[in-house]
Coordinates of C-alpha atoms and ligand atoms in Angstrom, one line a residue:
X223 CA 44.0 9.7 -26.7
X224 CA 44.8 12.9 -25.0
X225 CA 48.3 12.7 -26.6
X226 CA 47.1 12.1 -30.1
X227 CA 44.7 15.1 -29.8
X228 CA 47.4 17.4 -28.4
X229 CA 49.7 16.5 -31.3
X230 CA 46.9 17.0 -33.8
X231 CA 46.3 20.4 -32.2
X232 CA 50.0 21.3 -32.5
X233 CA 49.9 20.5 -36.2
X234 CA 46.8 22.6 -36.9
X235 CA 48.5 25.3 -34.7
X236 CA 51.5 25.2 -37.0
X237 CA 49.0 25.7 -40.0
X238 CA 47.3 28.4 -38.2
X239 CA 50.6 30.3 -37.9
X240 CA 50.8 30.2 -41.8
X241 CA 47.2 31.5 -42.0
X242 CA 47.9 34.3 -39.3
X243 CA 50.9 35.5 -41.2
X244 CA 49.7 35.1 -44.8
X245 CA 45.9 35.9 -44.9
X246 CA 46.3 39.7 -43.9
X247 CA 48.9 40.0 -46.7
X248 CA 46.6 38.5 -49.3
X249 CA 48.9 35.5 -49.9
X250 CA 47.8 32.0 -50.6
X251 CA 48.0 29.7 -47.6
X252 CA 49.2 26.7 -49.6
X253 CA 51.8 28.1 -51.9
X254 CA 54.6 29.0 -52.0
X255 CA 55.7 26.3 -49.4
X256 CA 57.0 27.6 -46.1
X257 CA 60.3 29.5 -46.2
X258 CA 62.3 31.7 -44.0
X259 CA 61.1 35.3 -44.4
X260 CA 64.8 36.6 -44.1
X261 CA 67.0 34.2 -46.2
X262 CA 64.1 32.6 -48.2
X263 CA 65.5 29.1 -47.7
X264 CA 62.7 26.6 -48.3
X265 CA 62.1 24.8 -45.1
X266 CA 62.5 21.1 -45.0
X267 CA 60.3 18.6 -43.3
X268 CA 62.6 18.6 -40.3
X269 CA 62.2 22.3 -39.8
X270 CA 58.4 22.0 -39.8
X271 CA 57.9 19.7 -36.9
X272 CA 55.6 21.7 -34.5
X273 CA 57.1 22.5 -31.1
X274 CA 60.2 20.4 -31.5
X275 CA 61.8 22.3 -34.5
X276 CA 61.5 25.6 -32.5
X277 CA 62.9 24.2 -29.4
X278 CA 65.8 22.3 -31.0
X279 CA 66.9 25.3 -33.0
X280 CA 66.3 27.5 -29.9
X281 CA 63.9 29.7 -31.9
X282 CA 66.3 30.6 -34.7
X283 CA 66.3 29.9 -38.5
X284 CA 68.7 27.0 -39.0
X285 CA 70.1 28.6 -42.2
X286 CA 70.6 32.3 -41.4
X287 CA 70.1 32.5 -37.6
X288 CA 67.2 34.9 -37.8
X289 CA 65.3 34.9 -34.5
X290 CA 61.8 33.5 -34.9
X291 CA 59.2 35.1 -32.7
X292 CA 58.1 32.9 -29.8
X293 CA 54.5 33.8 -30.9
X294 CA 54.8 30.9 -33.3
X295 CA 55.5 28.5 -30.4
X296 CA 52.7 30.2 -28.4
X297 CA 50.1 29.7 -31.2
X298 CA 51.0 26.0 -31.5
X299 CA 50.9 25.3 -27.9
X300 CA 47.7 27.1 -27.4
X301 CA 46.0 25.2 -30.3
X302 CA 47.2 22.0 -28.8
X303 CA 45.9 22.9 -25.3
X304 CA 42.4 24.1 -26.4
X305 CA 42.0 20.9 -28.5
X306 CA 42.7 18.9 -25.3
X307 CA 40.4 21.0 -23.3
X308 CA 37.5 20.5 -25.7
X309 CA 38.1 16.8 -25.8
X310 CA 38.0 16.8 -22.0
X311 CA 34.8 18.6 -22.1
X312 CA 32.9 16.8 -24.9
X313 CA 34.7 13.4 -25.5
X314 CA 34.6 12.0 -29.0
X315 CA 31.3 13.6 -30.2
X316 CA 29.9 15.7 -33.1
X317 CA 30.0 18.5 -30.6
X318 CA 33.7 18.1 -30.1
X319 CA 34.4 18.1 -33.9
X320 CA 32.1 21.3 -34.3
X321 CA 33.8 23.3 -31.5
X322 CA 37.2 22.3 -32.6
X323 CA 36.5 23.5 -36.0
X324 CA 35.0 26.9 -34.6
X325 CA 37.9 27.2 -32.1
X326 CA 40.6 26.9 -34.8
X327 CA 39.1 29.6 -36.9
X328 CA 38.9 31.8 -33.8
X329 CA 42.5 31.2 -32.9
X330 CA 43.4 32.7 -36.3
X331 CA 40.9 35.5 -35.8
X332 CA 42.4 36.3 -32.3
X333 CA 45.9 37.0 -33.7
X334 CA 45.1 38.6 -36.9
X335 CA 42.8 41.1 -35.2
X336 CA 45.4 41.7 -32.5
X337 CA 48.1 42.4 -35.2
X338 CA 46.1 44.2 -37.9
X339 CA 42.7 45.2 -36.5
X340 CA 40.9 43.3 -39.1
X341 CA 38.8 40.1 -39.2
X342 CA 39.2 38.6 -42.7
X343 CA 36.1 37.7 -44.6
X344 CA 37.6 34.4 -45.6
X345 CA 37.6 33.2 -42.1
X346 CA 34.0 34.2 -41.6
X347 CA 33.0 32.4 -44.7
X348 CA 34.9 29.2 -43.7
X349 CA 33.1 29.4 -40.3
X350 CA 29.7 29.9 -42.0
X351 CA 30.2 26.9 -44.3
X352 CA 30.8 24.8 -41.2
X353 CA 27.8 26.3 -39.6
X354 CA 25.6 25.4 -42.5
X355 CA 26.7 21.8 -42.2
X356 CA 25.8 22.0 -38.4
X357 CA 22.4 23.5 -39.3
X358 CA 21.6 20.5 -41.5
X359 CA 22.9 18.2 -38.8
X360 CA 20.7 19.9 -36.2
X361 CA 17.6 19.0 -38.1
X362 CA 18.3 15.4 -37.1
X363 CA 20.2 15.7 -33.8
X364 CA 20.7 18.8 -31.6
X365 CA 24.1 19.9 -30.2
X366 CA 24.2 19.7 -26.4
X367 CA 24.9 23.4 -26.2
X368 CA 21.6 24.5 -27.9
X369 CA 19.6 23.0 -24.9
X370 CA 16.5 22.5 -27.1
X371 CA 15.8 20.8 -30.4
X372 CA 14.2 23.5 -32.5
X373 CA 15.4 23.8 -36.1
X374 CA 15.5 27.5 -35.8
X375 CA 17.7 27.8 -32.8
X376 CA 21.0 28.1 -34.7
X377 CA 19.3 30.7 -37.1
X378 CA 18.1 32.7 -34.2
X379 CA 21.8 32.5 -32.9
X380 CA 23.0 33.8 -36.2
X381 CA 20.9 36.9 -36.1
X382 CA 21.0 37.6 -32.3
X383 CA 24.8 38.3 -31.8
X384 CA 25.3 40.0 -35.0
X385 CA 21.9 41.9 -34.8
X386 CA 22.8 43.3 -31.3
X387 CA 26.2 44.4 -32.5
X388 CA 24.8 45.9 -35.7
X389 CA 22.2 47.9 -33.6
X390 CA 24.9 49.2 -31.3
X391 CA 27.0 50.1 -34.4
X392 CA 24.0 52.1 -36.0
X393 CA 23.3 53.9 -32.7
X394 CA 27.0 54.8 -32.4
X395 CA 27.1 56.0 -35.9
X396 CA 24.1 58.2 -35.2
X397 CA 25.7 59.6 -32.0
X398 CA 29.3 60.0 -33.1
X399 CA 28.7 60.9 -36.7
X400 CA 30.9 58.8 -38.9
X401 CA 33.2 57.4 -36.2
X402 CA 32.8 53.6 -36.3
X403 CA 32.2 52.3 -32.8
X404 CA 31.9 48.7 -33.7
X405 CA 33.9 47.1 -36.6
X406 CA 32.0 45.3 -39.4
X407 CA 34.3 42.3 -38.9
X408 CA 33.0 41.9 -35.3
X409 CA 29.4 42.0 -36.5
X410 CA 30.1 39.5 -39.3
X411 CA 32.1 37.2 -37.0
X412 CA 29.0 36.7 -34.8
X413 CA 27.2 35.1 -37.7
X414 CA 29.1 31.8 -37.7
X415 CA 29.4 31.9 -33.9
X416 CA 25.6 32.1 -33.7
X417 CA 25.1 29.0 -35.7
X418 CA 27.5 27.1 -33.6
X419 CA 26.3 28.2 -30.2
X420 CA 22.5 28.7 -30.7
X421 CA 20.9 31.8 -29.5
X422 CA 21.2 31.4 -25.7
X423 CA 25.0 30.7 -25.6
X424 CA 25.5 33.3 -28.4
X425 CA 24.1 36.0 -26.1
X426 CA 26.2 34.7 -23.1
X427 CA 29.4 34.8 -25.3
X428 CA 28.6 38.3 -26.4
X429 CA 28.0 39.4 -22.8
X430 CA 31.3 37.9 -21.7
X431 CA 33.1 39.5 -24.6
X432 CA 31.7 42.9 -23.7
X433 CA 32.7 42.5 -19.9
X434 CA 36.2 41.2 -20.8
X435 CA 36.7 44.0 -23.3
X436 CA 35.4 46.7 -20.9
X437 CA 37.7 45.6 -18.1
X438 CA 40.7 45.2 -20.2
X439 CA 40.2 48.7 -21.8
X440 CA 39.8 50.2 -18.3
X441 CA 43.0 48.5 -17.1
X442 CA 44.9 49.7 -20.3
X443 CA 43.7 53.2 -19.9
X444 CA 44.5 53.2 -16.1
X445 CA 48.1 51.9 -16.7
X446 CA 48.6 54.4 -19.4
X447 CA 48.9 51.9 -22.4
X448 CA 45.8 53.3 -24.1
X449 CA 43.7 56.5 -24.1
X450 CA 40.0 56.8 -24.4
X451 CA 40.4 57.4 -28.1
X452 CA 42.6 54.3 -28.7
X453 CA 41.1 51.6 -31.0
X454 CA 41.3 48.4 -29.1
X455 CA 40.4 45.3 -31.2
X456 CA 37.4 43.6 -30.0
X457 CA 38.0 40.4 -31.9
X458 CA 40.3 38.8 -29.1
X459 CA 37.6 39.4 -26.5
X460 CA 34.9 37.8 -28.7
X461 CA 37.2 34.8 -29.2
X462 CA 37.8 34.5 -25.4
X463 CA 34.2 34.9 -24.6
X464 CA 33.2 32.2 -27.1
X465 CA 35.8 29.8 -25.8
X466 CA 34.7 30.2 -22.1
X467 CA 31.1 29.8 -23.2
X468 CA 31.8 26.6 -25.1
X469 CA 33.7 25.2 -22.0
X470 CA 31.6 26.5 -19.2
X471 CA 28.7 28.4 -20.6
X472 CA 25.8 26.3 -19.0
X473 CA 27.9 25.9 -15.7
X474 CA 28.0 29.7 -15.5
X475 CA 24.2 30.0 -16.2
X476 CA 23.5 27.3 -13.5
X477 CA 25.7 29.1 -11.1
X478 CA 24.1 32.4 -11.8
X479 CA 20.6 31.0 -11.4
X480 CA 21.4 29.1 -8.1
X481 CA 23.1 32.2 -6.6
X482 CA 20.5 34.9 -7.4
X483 CA 17.2 33.0 -7.8
Ligands
ZN527 ZN1 66.6 32.1 -42.6

């Protein structure tokens, strides 16, 4: 079962590579079919096997020898590994399917925001449509992560993370006059996240993202890779915070409560 899920993850990862490359350029993710960006040769099924094609051709285009970024391999592997991790945590449940879906969107968000400092609306909308399905499902059975069975929990999740960031953004605008402190993309991204996590875990994910972002910015400034004026994308930290929350959120809360209360 783990093997099947890992391979499934690799295949999705390969598709996410296409999304990460094409969505910011405004290209369709289905047509034209995959081709080498250098020589334009249309890739055959043999060139499109996740992981293996890259390893066998040692990271080069089979037709023109162009070096292919190891990032493609990384995205595939990462997607395979997070799929296995989620299965380990949730087993074959609706929760598993839900978080698999959310995580796949967030993997694309992670790399697109890293590269282009944007979070595409399309990804937020796809996430929201999944979230709506989950909202209807929650009317009958709750996700484990909500920790209660109130119909409004996901809705409160939708407004809590986004609402907090919106408030920060408005205060920032008032203080710094016109300089955006918080990107609109980050605010919008928390809407689907809230539906999937419920309000409690949404706030934890937000908290973790802020801590991770803060520490990383400090380290980048200290080692001279960034200045206080640099624009460091927040998306990758949101994604990391959400994944940690989905995997260990309630463990973190229990540990915190037992340590400090
Ligand atoms: Zn080529």
